[in-house]
Short mmCIF file of C-alpha atoms in Angstrom, two decimals:
data_model
loop_
_atom_site.label_atom_id
_atom_site.label_comp_id
_atom_site.label_asym_id
_atom_site.label_seq_id
_atom_site.Cartn_x
_atom_site.Cartn_y
_atom_site.Cartn_z
CA MET R 1 13.48 2.87 68.45
CA THR R 2 14.49 -0.48 69.14
CA ILE R 3 15.20 -3.18 66.29
CA ARG R 4 14.37 -6.88 67.54
CA SER R 5 15.12 -9.44 65.16
CA PRO R 6 12.14 -11.93 64.99
CA ARG R 7 12.71 -15.73 65.11
CA PRO R 8 12.09 -16.69 61.46
CA ALA R 9 10.63 -20.05 60.40
CA TRP R 10 14.08 -21.16 59.08
CA LEU R 11 15.65 -20.54 62.40
CA ALA R 12 13.09 -22.38 64.46
CA LEU R 13 13.73 -25.36 62.24
CA ALA R 14 17.42 -25.15 62.57
CA GLY R 15 17.84 -28.15 64.76
CA ALA R 16 16.52 -30.36 62.03
CA LEU R 17 18.30 -28.57 59.10
CA LEU R 18 21.53 -28.70 61.05
CA ALA R 19 21.44 -32.31 61.99
CA LEU R 20 22.57 -33.12 58.60
CA THR R 21 25.93 -31.65 59.28
CA ALA R 22 26.13 -32.42 62.86
CA ALA R 23 29.33 -33.52 64.33
CA ALA R 24 30.37 -35.30 67.57
CA ALA R 25 29.83 -33.68 70.88
CA ALA R 26 32.12 -30.78 71.04
CA PRO R 27 34.33 -30.45 74.18
CA VAL R 28 33.25 -28.05 76.91
CA ALA R 29 33.55 -24.48 76.04
CA GLN R 30 37.00 -22.89 76.52
CA ALA R 31 37.70 -19.06 76.83
CA SER R 32 40.08 -19.22 74.32
CA THR R 33 37.80 -20.96 71.67
CA GLU R 34 35.04 -18.58 72.30
CA SER R 35 37.36 -15.56 71.91
CA SER R 36 38.57 -17.17 68.51
CA MET R 37 34.93 -17.67 67.47
CA ASN R 38 34.06 -13.99 68.53
CA SER R 39 36.92 -12.65 66.46
CA THR R 40 36.03 -14.81 63.35
CA LEU R 41 32.40 -13.43 63.60
CA LEU R 42 33.58 -9.93 63.79
CA ILE R 43 36.21 -10.34 60.78
CA LEU R 44 33.18 -11.82 58.74
CA ILE R 45 30.83 -9.04 59.67
CA ASN R 46 33.14 -6.20 59.01
CA SER R 47 34.58 -7.78 55.80
CA ASP R 48 30.87 -7.92 54.45
CA ARG R 49 30.35 -4.19 55.54
CA ALA R 50 33.59 -3.03 54.03
CA ALA R 51 32.50 -4.72 50.67
CA LEU R 52 29.26 -2.58 50.93
CA GLY R 53 31.08 0.68 51.66
CA LEU R 54 30.13 0.58 55.38
CA ARG R 55 32.48 1.32 58.47
CA SER R 56 33.43 -1.40 60.57
CA LEU R 57 31.48 -2.19 63.86
CA ARG R 58 33.59 -1.67 66.85
CA SER R 59 33.67 -3.86 69.69
CA ASP R 60 31.95 -2.52 73.08
CA SER R 61 33.11 -4.46 76.05
CA ARG R 62 29.54 -3.77 77.75
CA LEU R 63 27.86 -5.22 74.73
CA VAL R 64 30.34 -8.28 74.77
CA GLY R 65 29.34 -8.92 78.21
CA LEU R 66 25.75 -8.80 77.27
CA ALA R 67 26.10 -10.98 74.45
CA ALA R 68 28.04 -13.56 76.24
CA GLN R 69 25.29 -13.48 79.01
CA ARG R 70 22.38 -13.94 76.52
CA ALA R 71 24.17 -16.75 74.66
CA GLY R 72 24.86 -18.41 77.95
CA GLU R 73 21.23 -18.14 79.10
CA MET R 74 20.19 -20.08 75.84
CA ALA R 75 22.84 -22.65 76.40
CA VAL R 76 21.57 -23.15 79.93
CA THR R 77 17.84 -23.80 78.65
CA GLY R 78 18.89 -25.40 75.30
CA GLN R 79 16.27 -23.00 73.83
CA LEU R 80 16.72 -20.54 71.00
CA ALA R 81 14.98 -17.30 72.33
CA HIS R 82 15.42 -13.60 72.75
CA GLY R 83 15.43 -12.59 76.35
CA VAL R 84 14.80 -9.19 78.02
CA GLU R 85 13.95 -6.56 75.24
CA ILE R 86 17.49 -5.73 73.73
CA GLY R 87 17.13 -1.88 74.21
CA ALA R 88 16.28 -2.37 78.08
CA ALA R 89 19.00 -5.07 78.25
CA GLU R 90 21.47 -2.57 76.71
CA ARG R 91 20.56 0.27 79.03
CA SER R 92 20.89 -2.12 82.01
CA VAL R 93 24.82 -2.42 81.41
CA GLY R 94 25.20 1.30 81.11
CA VAL R 95 24.85 1.60 77.23
CA ARG R 96 22.50 4.49 76.19
CA PRO R 97 21.53 3.44 72.59
CA TYR R 98 19.75 5.57 70.16
CA LEU R 99 19.07 2.16 68.31
CA ALA R 100 19.36 -1.44 69.35
CA GLY R 101 19.18 -4.71 67.76
CA GLU R 102 19.89 -8.45 68.31
CA ALA R 103 20.66 -11.54 66.15
CA ILE R 104 20.71 -15.14 67.53
CA GLY R 105 21.53 -18.27 66.11
CA GLU R 106 21.85 -22.00 67.01
CA THR R 107 23.70 -25.11 65.30
CA ASN R 108 24.92 -28.42 66.00
CA ALA R 109 28.01 -28.15 63.87
CA ALA R 110 31.16 -28.70 65.65
CA TRP R 111 32.09 -26.42 68.43
CA GLY R 112 34.53 -23.97 67.48
CA LEU R 113 35.13 -22.04 63.95
CA THR R 114 32.93 -24.60 62.22
CA ALA R 115 29.92 -23.55 64.25
CA ALA R 116 30.83 -19.91 63.97
CA VAL R 117 31.05 -19.88 60.44
CA TYR R 118 27.93 -21.91 59.91
CA ILE R 119 25.88 -19.59 62.16
CA TYR R 120 27.04 -16.79 60.29
CA GLY R 121 25.93 -18.33 56.96
CA LEU R 122 22.42 -18.63 58.79
CA TRP R 123 22.49 -14.84 59.48
CA ARG R 124 23.78 -13.90 56.24
CA ALA R 125 20.83 -15.77 54.34
CA SER R 126 18.07 -14.16 56.46
CA PRO R 127 17.01 -10.74 55.29
CA GLU R 128 16.06 -9.85 58.84
CA HIS R 129 19.40 -10.61 60.22
CA TRP R 130 21.52 -9.31 57.21
CA GLY R 131 19.83 -6.04 57.62
CA LEU R 132 21.01 -5.69 61.20
CA ILE R 133 24.64 -6.76 60.11
CA THR R 134 24.60 -4.28 57.19
CA SER R 135 22.77 -1.49 59.11
CA ASP R 136 24.24 2.07 58.36
CA ARG R 137 23.22 3.35 61.96
CA PHE R 138 24.74 0.92 64.17
CA ASN R 139 28.38 1.66 65.14
CA TYR R 140 29.11 -0.72 68.03
CA ILE R 141 28.70 -4.49 68.55
CA GLY R 142 28.92 -7.29 71.16
CA ILE R 143 29.34 -10.87 70.30
CA GLY R 144 28.82 -13.92 72.58
CA VAL R 145 28.86 -17.68 71.99
CA ALA R 146 28.05 -20.45 74.34
CA TYR R 147 28.03 -24.46 74.06
CA GLU R 148 25.45 -26.64 75.41
CA ALA R 149 27.01 -30.05 75.97
CA ALA R 150 23.76 -32.14 76.55
CA GLY R 151 22.53 -31.13 73.03
CA ALA R 152 26.08 -30.59 71.52
CA ALA R 153 24.64 -27.11 70.43
CA THR R 154 26.39 -23.91 69.99
CA PHE R 155 24.45 -20.90 70.58
CA ALA R 156 25.54 -17.23 69.42
CA THR R 157 24.35 -13.60 69.84
CA LEU R 158 25.09 -10.49 68.15
CA VAL R 159 24.01 -7.11 70.18
CA PHE R 160 24.10 -4.08 67.98
CA ALA R 161 23.93 -0.49 69.08
CA GLU R 162 23.96 2.81 67.63
CA GLU R 163 25.57 4.99 70.59
CA PRO R 164 27.94 8.01 71.25
CA ASP R 165 31.60 7.48 70.30
CA ILE R 166 33.25 5.53 73.36
CA SER R 167 36.44 4.71 71.21
CA PRO R 168 39.78 6.38 72.21
CA PRO R 169 41.75 8.17 69.72
CA VAL R 170 45.20 7.17 68.81
CA THR R 171 48.41 9.39 69.21
CA THR R 172 51.85 8.62 67.83
CA ILE R 173 55.05 10.68 68.30
CA THR R 174 56.34 10.90 64.61
CA SER R 175 59.91 12.20 65.42
CA ALA R 176 62.19 12.77 68.26
CA ARG R 177 65.56 14.43 67.43
CA ARG R 178 68.42 16.20 68.74
CA ILE R 179 70.77 18.91 67.36
CA GLY R 180 73.22 19.72 69.69
CA ALA R 181 71.58 20.72 72.95
CA THR R 182 68.19 21.33 71.26
CA LEU R 183 65.54 18.78 71.27
CA SER R 184 62.55 18.47 68.81
CA PHE R 185 59.38 16.38 69.05
CA THR R 186 56.56 15.98 66.71
CA TRP R 187 53.36 14.04 66.98
CA THR R 188 50.08 13.22 65.37
CA GLY R 189 46.58 11.99 66.41
CA ARG R 190 43.76 10.17 64.77
CA ASP R 191 40.14 9.50 65.87
CA GLY R 192 39.04 6.41 63.99
CA ILE R 193 35.91 7.02 61.94
CA LEU R 194 32.70 5.13 63.14
CA GLN R 195 29.70 4.43 60.88
CA THR R 196 27.95 7.02 63.06
CA HIS R 197 28.63 9.60 65.86
CA THR R 198 32.51 9.95 65.47
CA ALA R 199 33.50 12.60 67.83
CA GLY R 200 36.61 14.00 66.23
CA LEU R 201 40.00 14.90 67.48
CA ARG R 202 39.96 17.74 69.78
CA ASP R 203 43.45 18.27 71.41
CA PHE R 204 46.42 17.10 73.06
CA GLN R 205 47.91 16.87 76.54
CA VAL R 206 51.88 17.00 76.51
CA ASP R 207 54.05 16.17 79.71
CA TYR R 208 57.67 16.23 80.18
CA LYS R 209 60.28 14.79 82.70
CA VAL R 210 63.98 14.81 83.08
CA ASP R 211 65.79 11.43 83.88
CA GLY R 212 63.73 9.85 86.55
CA SER R 213 62.11 12.98 87.99
CA GLY R 214 58.33 13.55 88.12
CA TRP R 215 56.13 14.24 85.17
CA ARG R 216 55.24 18.13 84.46
CA ALA R 217 52.53 19.52 82.25
CA ILE R 218 53.62 21.36 79.34
CA TRP R 219 50.35 21.75 77.68
CA SER R 220 47.14 20.45 79.21
CA ALA R 221 45.12 21.05 76.06
CA THR R 222 46.82 21.99 72.79
CA THR R 223 46.21 21.62 69.10
CA ARG R 224 49.96 22.03 68.49
CA THR R 225 51.78 19.01 66.95
CA GLY R 226 55.37 19.79 67.77
CA ILE R 227 57.77 21.38 70.31
CA THR R 228 61.33 22.48 70.42
CA LEU R 229 63.36 22.52 73.57
CA THR R 230 66.38 24.41 73.52
CA SER R 231 69.62 24.75 75.56
CA ARG R 232 69.19 21.26 77.54
CA PRO R 233 71.99 20.59 79.84
CA ALA R 234 74.15 17.82 78.79
CA GLY R 235 73.98 14.28 80.66
CA HIS R 236 70.52 13.73 80.89
CA MET R 237 67.55 11.80 79.52
CA TYR R 238 64.56 14.04 78.29
CA THR R 239 61.17 12.21 77.89
CA LEU R 240 58.01 13.52 76.31
CA ALA R 241 54.60 11.99 76.70
CA VAL R 242 51.50 13.00 74.48
CA ARG R 243 48.01 11.83 74.47
CA SER R 244 45.11 12.99 72.55
CA ARG R 245 41.55 13.70 73.35
CA ASP R 246 38.28 13.65 71.21
CA TRP R 247 35.08 15.74 71.58
CA ARG R 248 33.60 13.01 73.89
CA ASN R 249 36.59 13.35 76.24
CA ASN R 250 37.85 9.98 75.30
CA TYR R 251 41.66 9.77 75.81
CA SER R 252 44.27 7.91 73.99
CA THR R 253 46.96 6.03 75.61
CA TRP R 254 50.21 7.94 76.23
CA ALA R 255 52.73 7.91 73.29
CA ILE R 256 56.37 8.27 74.84
CA ARG R 257 59.92 9.02 73.34
CA SER R 258 62.86 10.00 75.06
CA VAL R 259 66.24 11.58 73.68
CA ARG R 260 69.54 11.81 75.76
CA VAL R 261 71.82 14.95 75.54
CA PRO R 262 75.14 13.38 76.09
#
């Protein structure tokens, strides 16, 4: 099933309505400005979701690229319009959504945060778009903005997906201690909760090395959260590396701590 946000009458009239707040022509879009606008939109979206007891939407880089492409296409034509059906578009970039949705918007407000906030206000005031933003099924999002210099217009796209968990868990080494020649390490892992389809933490991989030697595996898959190494020879640096894995085989980055036995 695919949700496809229609183009409501108020949005079709956006050019006339927004002319009242139009600013001077904005400068050519810069990547840093686009990034700031995208971040602002994500903060606004997730703040509203949190107020309703919903989980934050996570950014999926594939959806981000798709959203940027679709916003760019509108900027090239100067027309506010949905392109290829959103479910098919998501599948074309490697996403396999159970559900997909899209919101688009346009404004002549000054390029940058002013435009981002204005467009978000339009989405927020539209029941169709608000329903997408506050869905209890979507778990990932891509946000894209683009600027059309000729019309001094900002175009924005939100691409939503309900998809399997693609987010890596997080691993932290919570302690690394030495008592004499005995070393003790403890760690923890966490798989962030999505609105839907959270995979859940599965296990840890634990590697170990002495000084500058190569890494060797202690455990390739364990649910232990600590280890004690006894009788370590003096004059060496002992380093432990731990990463976690969820049930979708997403791996965290390595957490690394070292302890020297003098």
